[in-house]
Structures are given as C-alpha cells and as structure tokens.
Short mmCIF file of C-alpha atoms in Angstrom, two decimals:
data_model
loop_
_atom_site.label_atom_id
_atom_site.label_comp_id
_atom_site.label_asym_id
_atom_site.label_seq_id
_atom_site.Cartn_x
_atom_site.Cartn_y
_atom_site.Cartn_z
CA MET K 1 104.43 141.89 115.69
CA THR K 2 108.12 140.96 116.07
CA GLU K 3 109.14 137.59 117.54
CA PRO K 4 111.19 137.70 120.76
CA SER K 5 114.89 137.22 120.13
CA ILE K 6 117.15 134.93 122.13
CA THR K 7 118.55 137.99 123.97
CA ASP K 8 115.04 138.67 125.31
CA ALA K 9 114.75 135.20 126.92
CA SER K 10 114.67 135.09 130.73
CA VAL K 11 117.40 133.47 132.80
CA PRO K 12 115.30 130.36 133.62
CA ASP K 13 114.56 129.88 129.93
CA ARG K 14 118.27 130.11 129.11
CA LEU K 15 119.15 127.61 131.84
CA ARG K 16 116.41 125.26 130.62
CA ALA K 17 117.71 125.50 127.05
CA ALA K 18 121.31 124.96 128.19
CA GLY K 19 120.23 121.91 130.21
CA GLY K 20 118.46 120.49 127.17
CA HIS K 21 121.58 120.93 125.03
CA VAL K 22 123.75 119.28 127.70
CA LEU K 23 121.32 116.32 127.88
CA LEU K 24 121.30 115.94 124.09
CA ALA K 25 125.10 116.14 123.95
CA GLY K 26 125.43 113.50 126.68
CA THR K 27 122.99 111.19 124.89
CA ALA K 28 124.87 111.65 121.61
CA VAL K 29 128.18 110.75 123.29
CA VAL K 30 126.66 107.61 124.83
CA CYS K 31 125.28 106.55 121.43
CA VAL K 32 128.47 107.25 119.47
CA PHE K 33 130.93 105.79 122.01
CA PRO K 34 130.43 102.08 121.09
CA ILE K 35 131.06 102.88 117.41
CA TYR K 36 134.16 104.89 118.31
CA TRP K 37 135.46 102.05 120.51
CA LEU K 38 134.86 99.56 117.67
CA PHE K 39 137.04 101.52 115.24
CA ALA K 40 139.57 102.36 118.00
CA THR K 41 140.02 98.64 118.77
CA ALA K 42 140.28 97.79 115.08
CA LEU K 43 143.08 100.39 114.62
CA ARG K 44 145.18 99.24 117.61
CA ARG K 45 148.20 96.99 117.26
CA PRO K 46 147.37 93.28 117.90
CA GLU K 47 149.27 93.37 121.24
CA ASP K 48 147.25 96.45 122.33
CA VAL K 49 143.77 95.16 121.46
CA THR K 50 142.72 94.72 125.11
CA SER K 51 144.10 98.11 126.13
CA LEU K 52 141.66 100.45 127.86
CA SER K 53 143.35 103.60 126.58
CA PRO K 54 140.71 105.83 124.94
CA LEU K 55 143.17 106.88 122.20
CA PRO K 56 144.53 104.10 119.96
CA TRP K 57 148.20 104.97 119.50
CA PRO K 58 150.24 104.05 117.55
CA LEU K 59 147.71 103.32 114.83
CA SER K 60 147.99 100.04 112.97
CA LEU K 61 146.21 98.26 110.12
CA SER K 62 147.43 94.83 111.24
CA ASN K 63 143.95 93.75 112.33
CA PHE K 64 142.57 94.51 108.87
CA SER K 65 145.43 92.50 107.32
CA LEU K 66 144.73 89.55 109.62
CA ALA K 67 141.03 89.70 108.76
CA ALA K 68 141.76 89.88 105.01
CA HIS K 69 144.10 86.88 105.33
CA GLU K 70 141.39 84.85 107.05
CA LEU K 71 138.34 85.91 105.00
CA ASN K 72 137.51 87.03 101.47
CA ILE K 73 136.08 90.33 102.72
CA PRO K 74 135.10 91.86 99.30
CA ARG K 75 133.11 88.73 98.49
CA LEU K 76 131.41 88.80 101.89
CA ILE K 77 130.45 92.46 101.47
CA VAL K 78 129.08 91.84 97.95
CA ASN K 79 127.07 88.77 99.10
CA THR K 80 125.68 90.64 102.11
CA PHE K 81 124.84 93.66 99.94
CA VAL K 82 123.02 91.44 97.43
CA VAL K 83 121.00 89.69 100.17
CA ALA K 84 120.10 92.95 101.94
CA THR K 85 119.24 94.77 98.70
CA LEU K 86 117.05 91.97 97.33
CA SER K 87 115.30 91.54 100.68
CA ALA K 88 114.66 95.27 101.16
CA ALA K 89 113.59 95.83 97.53
CA GLY K 90 111.28 92.81 97.61
CA GLN K 91 109.64 93.88 100.86
CA LEU K 92 109.26 97.43 99.59
CA LEU K 93 107.63 96.36 96.30
CA ILE K 94 105.22 93.88 97.92
CA ALA K 95 104.36 96.37 100.68
CA LEU K 96 103.71 99.11 98.12
CA LEU K 97 101.35 96.91 96.07
CA ALA K 98 99.51 95.67 99.19
CA ALA K 99 99.23 99.15 100.73
CA TYR K 100 98.03 100.55 97.37
CA ALA K 101 95.20 98.00 97.30
CA PHE K 102 94.25 98.42 100.98
CA GLY K 103 94.57 102.22 100.97
CA LEU K 104 93.03 103.36 97.69
CA TYR K 105 90.55 100.62 96.75
CA THR K 106 87.32 99.38 98.31
CA PHE K 107 86.39 95.68 98.10
CA ARG K 108 84.54 93.07 100.13
CA PHE K 109 86.09 91.96 103.42
CA GLN K 110 88.74 94.68 103.00
CA ARG K 111 89.00 95.49 106.71
CA LEU K 112 88.97 91.81 107.73
CA LEU K 113 91.71 90.95 105.22
CA TYR K 114 93.78 93.94 106.34
CA LEU K 115 93.53 92.98 110.02
CA ALA K 116 94.42 89.36 109.17
CA PHE K 117 97.39 90.52 107.10
CA VAL K 118 98.70 92.88 109.77
CA GLY K 119 98.05 90.19 112.40
CA THR K 120 100.83 88.09 110.84
CA TRP K 121 103.19 90.74 112.23
CA LEU K 122 102.45 89.35 115.72
CA VAL K 123 103.55 85.81 114.78
CA PRO K 124 107.13 85.21 116.01
CA PHE K 125 109.62 84.34 113.30
CA GLN K 126 110.57 81.16 115.18
CA VAL K 127 107.05 79.80 114.53
CA SER K 128 107.44 79.97 110.75
CA MET K 129 111.13 79.06 110.74
CA LEU K 130 110.70 75.26 110.52
CA PRO K 131 108.08 75.32 107.69
CA ASN K 132 110.28 77.75 105.75
CA TYR K 133 113.31 75.51 106.27
CA ILE K 134 111.43 72.40 105.03
CA LEU K 135 110.08 74.34 102.01
CA LEU K 136 113.56 75.56 101.05
CA THR K 137 114.90 72.01 101.41
CA ARG K 138 112.27 70.64 99.02
CA LEU K 139 112.91 73.49 96.56
CA GLY K 140 116.64 72.81 96.63
CA LEU K 141 117.39 76.36 97.82
CA LEU K 142 119.09 75.48 101.09
CA ASP K 143 122.57 76.97 101.45
CA THR K 144 121.90 79.56 98.74
CA LEU K 145 121.53 83.35 98.87
CA ILE K 146 118.10 83.13 97.18
CA GLY K 147 116.98 80.78 99.96
CA THR K 148 118.08 83.41 102.48
CA VAL K 149 116.07 86.15 100.75
CA LEU K 150 112.87 84.30 99.74
CA PRO K 151 111.14 83.91 103.16
CA THR K 152 111.81 87.56 104.05
CA LEU K 153 110.08 89.17 101.07
CA CYS K 154 106.83 90.02 102.83
CA SER K 155 106.82 92.46 105.77
CA ALA K 156 103.53 93.22 107.53
CA LEU K 157 105.15 96.20 109.27
CA ALA K 158 106.09 97.75 105.91
CA VAL K 159 102.50 97.30 104.66
CA LEU K 160 101.14 98.89 107.84
CA LEU K 161 103.43 101.95 107.53
CA LEU K 162 102.77 102.54 103.83
CA ARG K 163 99.04 102.04 104.26
CA GLN K 164 99.05 104.74 106.93
CA HIS K 165 100.72 107.13 104.49
CA LEU K 166 98.26 106.23 101.73
CA ALA K 167 95.30 106.79 104.07
CA ALA K 168 96.23 110.49 104.09
CA PHE K 169 96.95 110.56 100.33
CA PRO K 170 94.71 113.08 98.46
CA LYS K 171 92.08 110.96 96.72
CA GLU K 172 91.38 113.84 94.29
CA LEU K 173 94.70 113.15 92.52
CA VAL K 174 93.76 109.51 91.96
CA ALA K 175 90.25 110.45 90.78
CA ALA K 176 91.69 113.01 88.34
CA ALA K 177 94.10 110.42 86.94
CA ARG K 178 91.24 107.95 86.42
CA ILE K 179 89.23 110.61 84.59
CA ASP K 180 92.27 111.08 82.31
CA GLY K 181 91.99 107.38 81.45
CA ARG K 182 95.08 106.13 83.23
CA SER K 183 95.21 102.51 84.35
CA SER K 184 95.67 101.46 87.99
CA TRP K 185 99.29 100.46 87.24
CA SER K 186 99.99 103.86 85.63
CA ILE K 187 98.40 105.72 88.56
CA LEU K 188 100.58 103.79 90.97
CA TRP K 189 103.89 104.64 89.26
CA THR K 190 103.15 108.16 87.95
CA VAL K 191 100.97 109.61 90.72
CA VAL K 192 101.36 107.63 93.96
CA VAL K 193 105.03 106.65 93.98
CA PRO K 194 106.44 110.17 93.25
CA ASN K 195 104.43 111.57 96.18
CA LEU K 196 105.50 108.75 98.49
CA ARG K 197 109.21 109.05 97.67
CA PRO K 198 110.31 110.27 101.17
CA ALA K 199 108.30 107.56 102.92
CA LEU K 200 109.62 104.89 100.55
CA ALA K 201 113.21 106.10 101.06
CA ALA K 202 112.87 106.04 104.86
CA LEU K 203 111.22 102.63 104.87
CA GLY K 204 113.72 101.29 102.35
CA ILE K 205 116.73 102.19 104.46
CA LEU K 206 115.11 100.75 107.59
CA LEU K 207 114.41 97.46 105.75
CA PHE K 208 117.94 97.45 104.31
CA ILE K 209 119.54 97.95 107.75
CA ASN K 210 117.33 95.25 109.25
CA ALA K 211 118.30 92.79 106.48
CA TRP K 212 121.97 93.81 106.71
CA ASN K 213 122.08 93.10 110.46
CA GLU K 214 120.09 89.85 110.32
CA TYR K 215 122.08 86.97 111.75
CA PHE K 216 119.69 84.22 112.87
CA TRP K 217 118.06 83.25 109.55
CA PRO K 218 121.32 83.29 107.47
CA ALA K 219 122.92 81.13 110.18
CA VAL K 220 120.08 78.61 109.78
CA VAL K 221 120.02 78.52 105.96
CA LEU K 222 123.69 78.99 105.06
CA ARG K 223 126.17 76.33 106.07
CA ARG K 224 129.23 78.18 104.76
CA SER K 225 130.91 80.57 107.17
CA ASN K 226 132.26 82.59 104.20
CA ALA K 227 128.83 83.36 102.69
CA VAL K 228 127.86 86.67 104.34
CA LEU K 229 129.49 89.10 106.77
CA GLN K 230 127.32 88.05 109.73
CA LEU K 231 128.61 84.49 109.50
CA GLY K 232 132.15 85.58 108.67
CA LEU K 233 132.40 87.41 112.00
CA ARG K 234 132.02 84.18 113.96
CA SER K 235 135.17 82.85 112.28
CA PHE K 236 137.11 84.88 114.86
CA MET K 237 135.21 83.39 117.80
CA GLY K 238 136.34 80.02 119.07
CA THR K 239 136.69 77.84 122.15
CA GLU K 240 140.34 78.87 122.50
CA GLY K 241 139.45 82.56 122.71
CA ASP K 242 138.09 85.38 120.56
CA GLN K 243 140.29 87.33 118.14
CA TRP K 244 138.99 90.80 119.02
CA GLY K 245 141.24 92.75 116.65
CA PRO K 246 140.16 91.11 113.33
CA LEU K 247 136.63 90.79 114.67
CA MET K 248 136.37 94.55 115.23
CA ALA K 249 138.03 95.27 111.88
CA VAL K 250 135.42 93.23 109.97
CA ALA K 251 132.61 94.70 112.09
CA GLY K 252 133.87 98.22 111.29
CA LEU K 253 133.91 97.44 107.56
CA ALA K 254 130.37 96.05 107.88
CA CYS K 255 129.17 99.40 109.27
CA LEU K 256 130.47 101.51 106.36
CA PRO K 257 127.90 100.57 103.61
CA VAL K 258 124.98 101.30 105.95
CA LEU K 259 126.53 104.63 106.95
CA LEU K 260 127.04 105.62 103.30
CA LEU K 261 123.46 104.66 102.45
CA TYR K 262 122.16 106.82 105.30
CA LEU K 263 124.25 109.80 104.15
CA VAL K 264 122.92 109.47 100.58
CA LEU K 265 119.24 109.22 101.65
CA GLN K 266 119.44 111.47 104.71
CA ARG K 267 117.33 114.27 103.21
CA HIS K 268 114.51 111.89 102.22
CA ILE K 269 114.53 110.24 105.65
CA VAL K 270 114.27 113.54 107.50
CA ASN K 271 111.48 114.67 105.15
CA ALA K 272 109.55 111.44 105.74
CA PHE K 273 109.64 111.75 109.53
CA VAL K 274 108.83 115.48 109.42
CA ARG K 275 105.81 114.88 107.20
CA SER K 276 104.66 112.00 109.42
CA GLY K 277 104.83 114.29 112.42
CA LEU K 278 102.74 116.98 110.73
CA LYS K 279 99.80 114.66 110.01
#
C-alpha cells in the first residue's frame, strides 16, 4: 500500500496545514523579536538608543566600548561560567546518584523517602534563604563564588526527572552486569550513564541556563557588583537614569555562551525529548 502524497491532500487539509505553518511562523517571530531588539539596540549609536526604527543604521560598537570601559567583561563572563558550570554539574551528579538509588534499588521506606525528597521541591527558595545565608556566614563563604554555588547543588526537580527515566530503564541490563560481577559504581558509569546520555545532556543544559540566569541568590551572597554578569548589568541602572546602550550590549554578550551551548548539545536535547515522548 502506498502512502498518500501531498498532492493527493484535499483543499481543506492544505488550508489547515497552511494555517498551522502561519501560526508557527507568527509564534516564532514573537519569540525571536525581543532577542533581535536587544542586539539591535546594542548596535545602535549612543544617540540613537531610544530610536524605534526596526533597523539599526548606521551600526556602531560604541555601546560595547562603553560597557568594556565600565566593566571587566571577560572576568564577569568567566566568573558566571564557573558558577553556572559548577552549579549545573553538582546538581547533575547528585541527581544522578539519588535517582540511581531510588530507581534501581529497593530498600525500606524507599517510597516515603522519595516523596519526602521530592516534597522539598515545593518549599520556596525564600524559606531556606535565611538559614543558608547564616550558614555561609559562619563558614566564611559569604561574598565568594563557592558560597554562591554551595546551596544550589541539590535539585529535587532534577532527581524527579532522572528517576522517571530510570523507571523505564531495562532492568535486564543491570541484572546482566551484576551477574558479570560488576560493582554498583561500575554499573552506574558503564551501563546506566551511556544509555542516559541524551537525558543528562538535556537536563544539564536546562540546569546550566537556570544557573546562568539566576539573579536573586548571587545578589544576596555577593557584595561586589563586578563578580558575575547578573550583578554587572545593574551597574548601568541608577537613580539618574538607565544606560540602555551598554546595558543591552552586556546582556547580548551574556546570551552568547548559552546559545553556543545549545547549538553544541542540540542533537542530544532533541533526542531526549523525542524519547520522552515515545514512552
């Protein structure tokens, strides 16, 4: 039996398909427009920053020069990258170990402990903010990058997502590895992790983006405005008025690392969501 070709589709089907494409194109334009306007404003001349012209012309790098004169942008990007990478890697490692235990092992009070662990996801961050602040003060980690990373290392959402993937993991592979005499640690890294690579890549980039965009906790812990990009942006906001040109230039530079990371891991992310949808 041959499948019907697009030329065999009826007129209502073609109109429905065309309407769907128009809706998707309109949604894409709405989503991309703020990013385009950000870079368009950053590339305008300082005297044209408030212009409503959709095309920035003539182009100028003056806003980037003003931002570089005010801030040490390479240092801000490196510090933000270190904080986001350590936070995402720590959350990913702890979530993998916890999900491995909850998903592939059976022990007493397993379900109760899992529900209690996932229940911490419902606790607002503001509730634990003050105890974390006092603990960091006593440890002498206030106003340090490690102090920014430490309270964010455990993510109940990451454990929940990985545990769902491990619930569908073929138990025969784990049983065969145990018969071969492999240890639990060896099974985790040689059997489980290679098969969870798409899910780990997708979760890793989501955790990295979340840590990269975090503003509230770094603003509480770090007292220096030149520590990370999120705090550097507020250097251009003052009571006498906001400097929109340098502000947009730094914000545009802050978007580039996340965009590059997505392009590198795009295939794994798509695979992870496709596999999740097929379960």
